[in-house]
Amino acid sequence: MPTRPSITLRPFHEADTAFFTGLATDERVTRFVGDGRPWAPQAIQDRLRAALQQQPVEQGGAVRWFIAEEEGEAVGLVVTTRCDAGVEIGYWVSPQHWGRGVAGAMVDLAVATVPDVYGRVRLIAWAAPANTASTRLLTRRGFELEASQDGLDRYVLAHTQ
Ligand SMILES: CC(C)(COP(=O)(O)OP(=O)(O)OC[C@H]1O[C@@H](n2cnc3c(N)ncnc32)[C@H](O)[C@@H]1OP(=O)(O)O)[C@@H](O)C(=O)NCCC(=O)NCCS
């Protein structure tokens, strides 16, 4: 049996810009994100600015990003965003680390961390139905399919604690 990866989450810093840019410009990573294409430099800049701004977490649109590390190396990114219905989470793993349970560990840590940051909220995740690894890891963790919109499924975890 493969061992579970030992993953930690820490806040995203400006020094993580190159890691984020590498993910956002990798078509394997963006395939099921946004319009499916690698991100343009302006989009990367806009998202980075929002992530580093540290808008108060009570405000709609406030974001907090986290870097997932394994043995001191960045292997993934967790994105959390305050929305009307709760907090949306997104998760990206470097392709060389896919299929080892990294995303599963990241989502477990995000479920534990989000209440510390935002309080007790509903957790929401959007996934393309064809993104099998994503939909599988959500349903395995108790997220329920709530609705579909614009080709994406909206999963909700009602209680984070
Ligand atoms: C989706 C993504 C996060 C999965 O990361 P990962 O670290 O490979 O996922 P895990 O290894 O934790 O696997 C999650 C589950 O999917 C399964 N899985 C992994 N790869 C799979 C594949 N290609 N097909 C089917 N199932 C797969 C795993 O077996 C696991 O299920 P289990 O818990 O029942 O064993 C990763 O592919 C990625 O970063 N994709 C690009 C960004 C993205 O689409 N993010 C999600 C939308 S925000």
Short mmCIF file of C-alpha atoms and ligand atoms in Angstrom, two decimals:
data_model
loop_
_atom_site.label_atom_id
_atom_site.label_comp_id
_atom_site.label_asym_id
_atom_site.label_seq_id
_atom_site.Cartn_x
_atom_site.Cartn_y
_atom_site.Cartn_z
CA MET A 1 0.00 0.00 0.00
CA PRO A 2 1.41 3.44 -0.85
CA THR A 3 2.02 5.60 2.21
CA ARG A 4 0.00 8.77 2.64
CA PRO A 5 2.04 11.84 1.76
CA SER A 6 2.99 14.01 4.73
CA ILE A 7 1.62 17.40 3.73
CA THR A 8 1.51 20.68 5.65
CA LEU A 9 -0.29 23.91 4.74
CA ARG A 10 1.16 27.34 5.26
CA PRO A 11 0.04 30.82 4.12
CA PHE A 12 1.00 31.88 0.60
CA HIS A 13 3.75 34.52 0.41
CA GLU A 14 5.02 36.79 -2.34
CA ALA A 15 8.05 34.50 -2.67
CA ASP A 16 5.64 31.78 -3.90
CA THR A 17 4.85 33.82 -7.04
CA ALA A 18 7.03 31.67 -9.31
CA PHE A 19 5.44 28.46 -8.01
CA PHE A 20 1.94 29.83 -8.62
CA THR A 21 2.90 31.13 -12.07
CA GLY A 22 4.27 27.70 -12.98
CA LEU A 23 0.93 26.10 -12.11
CA ALA A 24 -1.22 28.79 -13.77
CA THR A 25 0.69 28.54 -17.05
CA ASP A 26 0.63 24.71 -17.18
CA GLU A 27 -2.16 23.50 -19.45
CA ARG A 28 -2.43 20.23 -17.52
CA VAL A 29 -3.33 22.23 -14.42
CA THR A 30 -5.69 24.75 -16.05
CA ARG A 31 -7.56 22.16 -18.12
CA PHE A 32 -10.55 22.18 -15.74
CA VAL A 33 -10.02 25.69 -14.32
CA GLY A 34 -11.72 28.80 -15.71
CA ASP A 35 -11.85 28.72 -19.50
CA GLY A 36 -9.45 25.75 -19.54
CA ARG A 37 -6.53 27.70 -20.96
CA PRO A 38 -3.23 28.64 -19.30
CA TRP A 39 -3.51 32.01 -17.61
CA ALA A 40 -2.31 35.21 -19.24
CA PRO A 41 0.22 37.37 -17.34
CA GLN A 42 -2.43 39.98 -16.48
CA ALA A 43 -4.78 37.40 -14.97
CA ILE A 44 -1.88 36.03 -12.91
CA GLN A 45 -0.99 39.53 -11.67
CA ASP A 46 -4.63 40.29 -10.74
CA ARG A 47 -5.07 37.08 -8.80
CA LEU A 48 -1.72 37.48 -7.05
CA ARG A 49 -2.58 41.01 -5.99
CA ALA A 50 -5.89 39.83 -4.50
CA ALA A 51 -4.17 36.93 -2.73
CA LEU A 52 -1.50 39.11 -1.15
CA GLN A 53 -3.84 41.96 -0.24
CA GLN A 54 -5.23 40.25 2.91
CA GLN A 55 -8.68 41.86 2.64
CA PRO A 56 -10.63 41.24 5.90
CA VAL A 57 -12.10 37.73 5.83
CA GLU A 58 -15.63 39.00 6.61
CA GLN A 59 -15.75 40.82 3.28
CA GLY A 60 -17.16 39.15 0.17
CA GLY A 61 -14.39 38.18 -2.23
CA ALA A 62 -11.71 38.06 0.49
CA VAL A 63 -9.17 35.38 -0.34
CA ARG A 64 -6.59 33.39 1.56
CA TRP A 65 -4.17 31.12 -0.25
CA PHE A 66 -2.09 28.32 1.20
CA ILE A 67 0.94 26.45 -0.07
CA ALA A 68 1.01 22.70 0.51
CA GLU A 69 4.51 21.50 1.34
CA GLU A 70 6.02 18.04 1.44
CA GLU A 71 9.47 17.81 3.02
CA GLY A 72 9.90 21.57 2.65
CA GLU A 73 9.02 21.58 -1.06
CA ALA A 74 5.92 23.31 -2.47
CA VAL A 75 3.71 20.67 -4.12
CA GLY A 76 0.31 22.36 -4.26
CA LEU A 77 -1.87 25.41 -3.76
CA VAL A 78 -5.15 25.76 -1.86
CA VAL A 79 -7.25 28.80 -2.72
CA THR A 80 -10.08 29.91 -0.41
CA THR A 81 -12.55 32.70 -1.22
CA ARG A 82 -15.35 34.22 0.87
CA CYS A 83 -18.65 34.19 -1.03
CA ASP A 84 -22.28 34.80 -0.03
CA ALA A 85 -22.99 31.13 0.59
CA GLY A 86 -19.80 30.33 2.53
CA VAL A 87 -16.20 29.82 1.49
CA GLU A 88 -15.16 28.38 -1.86
CA ILE A 89 -12.06 26.21 -2.03
CA GLY A 90 -9.89 25.32 -4.99
CA TYR A 91 -6.84 23.07 -5.05
CA TRP A 92 -4.05 22.62 -7.55
CA VAL A 93 -1.27 20.05 -7.34
CA SER A 94 1.97 20.10 -9.36
CA PRO A 95 1.46 17.46 -12.08
CA GLN A 96 4.60 15.54 -11.08
CA HIS A 97 2.88 14.82 -7.75
CA TRP A 98 -0.52 13.77 -9.06
CA GLY A 99 -2.02 10.42 -8.04
CA ARG A 100 -0.29 10.12 -4.66
CA GLY A 101 -3.04 11.48 -2.42
CA VAL A 102 -1.59 14.99 -2.20
CA ALA A 103 -4.87 16.72 -3.11
CA GLY A 104 -6.81 14.57 -0.66
CA ALA A 105 -4.42 15.55 2.13
CA MET A 106 -4.66 19.20 1.08
CA VAL A 107 -8.45 19.20 1.22
CA ASP A 108 -8.40 17.47 4.63
CA LEU A 109 -6.11 20.24 5.90
CA ALA A 110 -8.24 22.94 4.25
CA VAL A 111 -11.38 21.58 5.94
CA ALA A 112 -9.55 21.85 9.28
CA THR A 113 -8.02 25.27 8.58
CA VAL A 114 -10.94 27.19 7.07
CA PRO A 115 -12.92 27.48 10.36
CA ASP A 116 -9.84 28.95 12.08
CA VAL A 117 -9.62 31.61 9.39
CA TYR A 118 -13.26 32.35 8.51
CA GLY A 119 -15.29 30.89 11.39
CA ARG A 120 -17.86 28.14 10.95
CA VAL A 121 -18.95 28.23 7.32
CA ARG A 122 -20.25 26.07 4.52
CA LEU A 123 -17.42 24.90 2.27
CA ILE A 124 -18.09 25.01 -1.45
CA ALA A 125 -16.08 23.49 -4.29
CA TRP A 126 -16.73 23.68 -8.03
CA ALA A 127 -15.63 20.75 -10.15
CA ALA A 128 -16.02 19.82 -13.80
CA PRO A 129 -17.85 16.46 -13.99
CA ALA A 130 -14.99 15.12 -16.17
CA ASN A 131 -12.42 15.99 -13.49
CA THR A 132 -12.68 12.55 -11.94
CA ALA A 133 -9.91 12.93 -9.36
CA SER A 134 -11.48 16.17 -8.11
CA THR A 135 -15.07 14.92 -7.87
CA ARG A 136 -13.91 11.69 -6.26
CA LEU A 137 -11.87 13.36 -3.55
CA LEU A 138 -14.78 15.68 -2.72
CA THR A 139 -17.43 12.97 -2.44
CA ARG A 140 -15.05 10.77 -0.41
CA ARG A 141 -14.85 13.61 2.10
CA GLY A 142 -18.59 14.12 2.50
CA PHE A 143 -19.08 16.96 0.03
CA GLU A 144 -22.51 16.69 -1.58
CA LEU A 145 -23.43 17.61 -5.12
CA GLU A 146 -25.82 20.53 -4.72
CA ALA A 147 -26.26 22.05 -8.16
CA SER A 148 -24.82 22.33 -11.64
CA GLN A 149 -24.16 25.59 -13.40
CA ASP A 150 -22.36 26.48 -16.63
CA GLY A 151 -21.00 22.96 -16.98
CA LEU A 152 -19.60 22.83 -13.45
CA ASP A 153 -20.88 20.88 -10.45
CA ARG A 154 -21.17 22.68 -7.13
CA TYR A 155 -20.28 20.54 -4.13
CA VAL A 156 -21.00 21.58 -0.54
CA LEU A 157 -19.71 20.42 2.81
CA ALA A 158 -22.33 21.65 5.22
CA HIS A 159 -20.29 21.62 8.42
CA THR A 160 -16.58 22.07 8.74
CA GLN A 161 -16.47 21.27 12.45
C1 LIG B 1 -7.54 17.34 -9.37
C2 LIG B 1 -6.18 17.27 -8.64
C3 LIG B 1 -6.14 18.37 -7.58
C4 LIG B 1 -6.03 15.89 -8.01
O1 LIG B 1 -4.78 15.87 -7.33
P1 LIG B 1 -4.10 14.49 -6.86
O2 LIG B 1 -3.10 14.83 -5.82
O3 LIG B 1 -3.65 13.74 -8.05
O4 LIG B 1 -5.35 13.76 -6.20
P2 LIG B 1 -5.27 12.52 -5.18
O5 LIG B 1 -4.04 11.69 -5.49
O6 LIG B 1 -5.45 13.03 -3.80
O7 LIG B 1 -6.53 11.67 -5.64
C5 LIG B 1 -7.87 12.06 -5.34
C6 LIG B 1 -8.79 10.91 -5.68
O8 LIG B 1 -8.92 10.78 -7.09
C7 LIG B 1 -8.46 9.51 -7.51
N1 LIG B 1 -7.73 9.76 -8.74
C8 LIG B 1 -6.51 10.32 -8.86
N2 LIG B 1 -6.21 10.45 -10.16
C9 LIG B 1 -7.24 9.94 -10.85
C10 LIG B 1 -7.53 9.78 -12.24
N3 LIG B 1 -6.68 10.18 -13.18
N4 LIG B 1 -8.71 9.23 -12.58
C11 LIG B 1 -9.58 8.83 -11.65
N5 LIG B 1 -9.38 8.96 -10.31
C12 LIG B 1 -8.22 9.51 -9.94
C13 LIG B 1 -7.59 8.99 -6.40
O9 LIG B 1 -7.56 7.58 -6.37
C14 LIG B 1 -8.28 9.57 -5.20
O10 LIG B 1 -9.44 8.82 -4.88
P3 LIG B 1 -9.47 7.90 -3.55
O11 LIG B 1 -9.33 8.88 -2.39
O12 LIG B 1 -10.81 7.28 -3.63
O13 LIG B 1 -8.30 6.98 -3.68
C15 LIG B 1 -5.00 17.47 -9.64
O14 LIG B 1 -5.19 16.60 -10.72
C16 LIG B 1 -4.87 18.88 -10.15
O15 LIG B 1 -4.18 19.72 -9.56
N6 LIG B 1 -5.53 19.19 -11.28
C17 LIG B 1 -5.46 20.53 -11.85
C18 LIG B 1 -6.24 21.57 -11.04
C19 LIG B 1 -7.67 21.14 -10.80
O16 LIG B 1 -8.34 20.67 -11.69
N7 LIG B 1 -8.15 21.34 -9.56
C20 LIG B 1 -9.50 20.99 -9.17
C21 LIG B 1 -10.48 22.04 -9.50
S1 LIG B 1 -10.22 23.49 -8.48
#
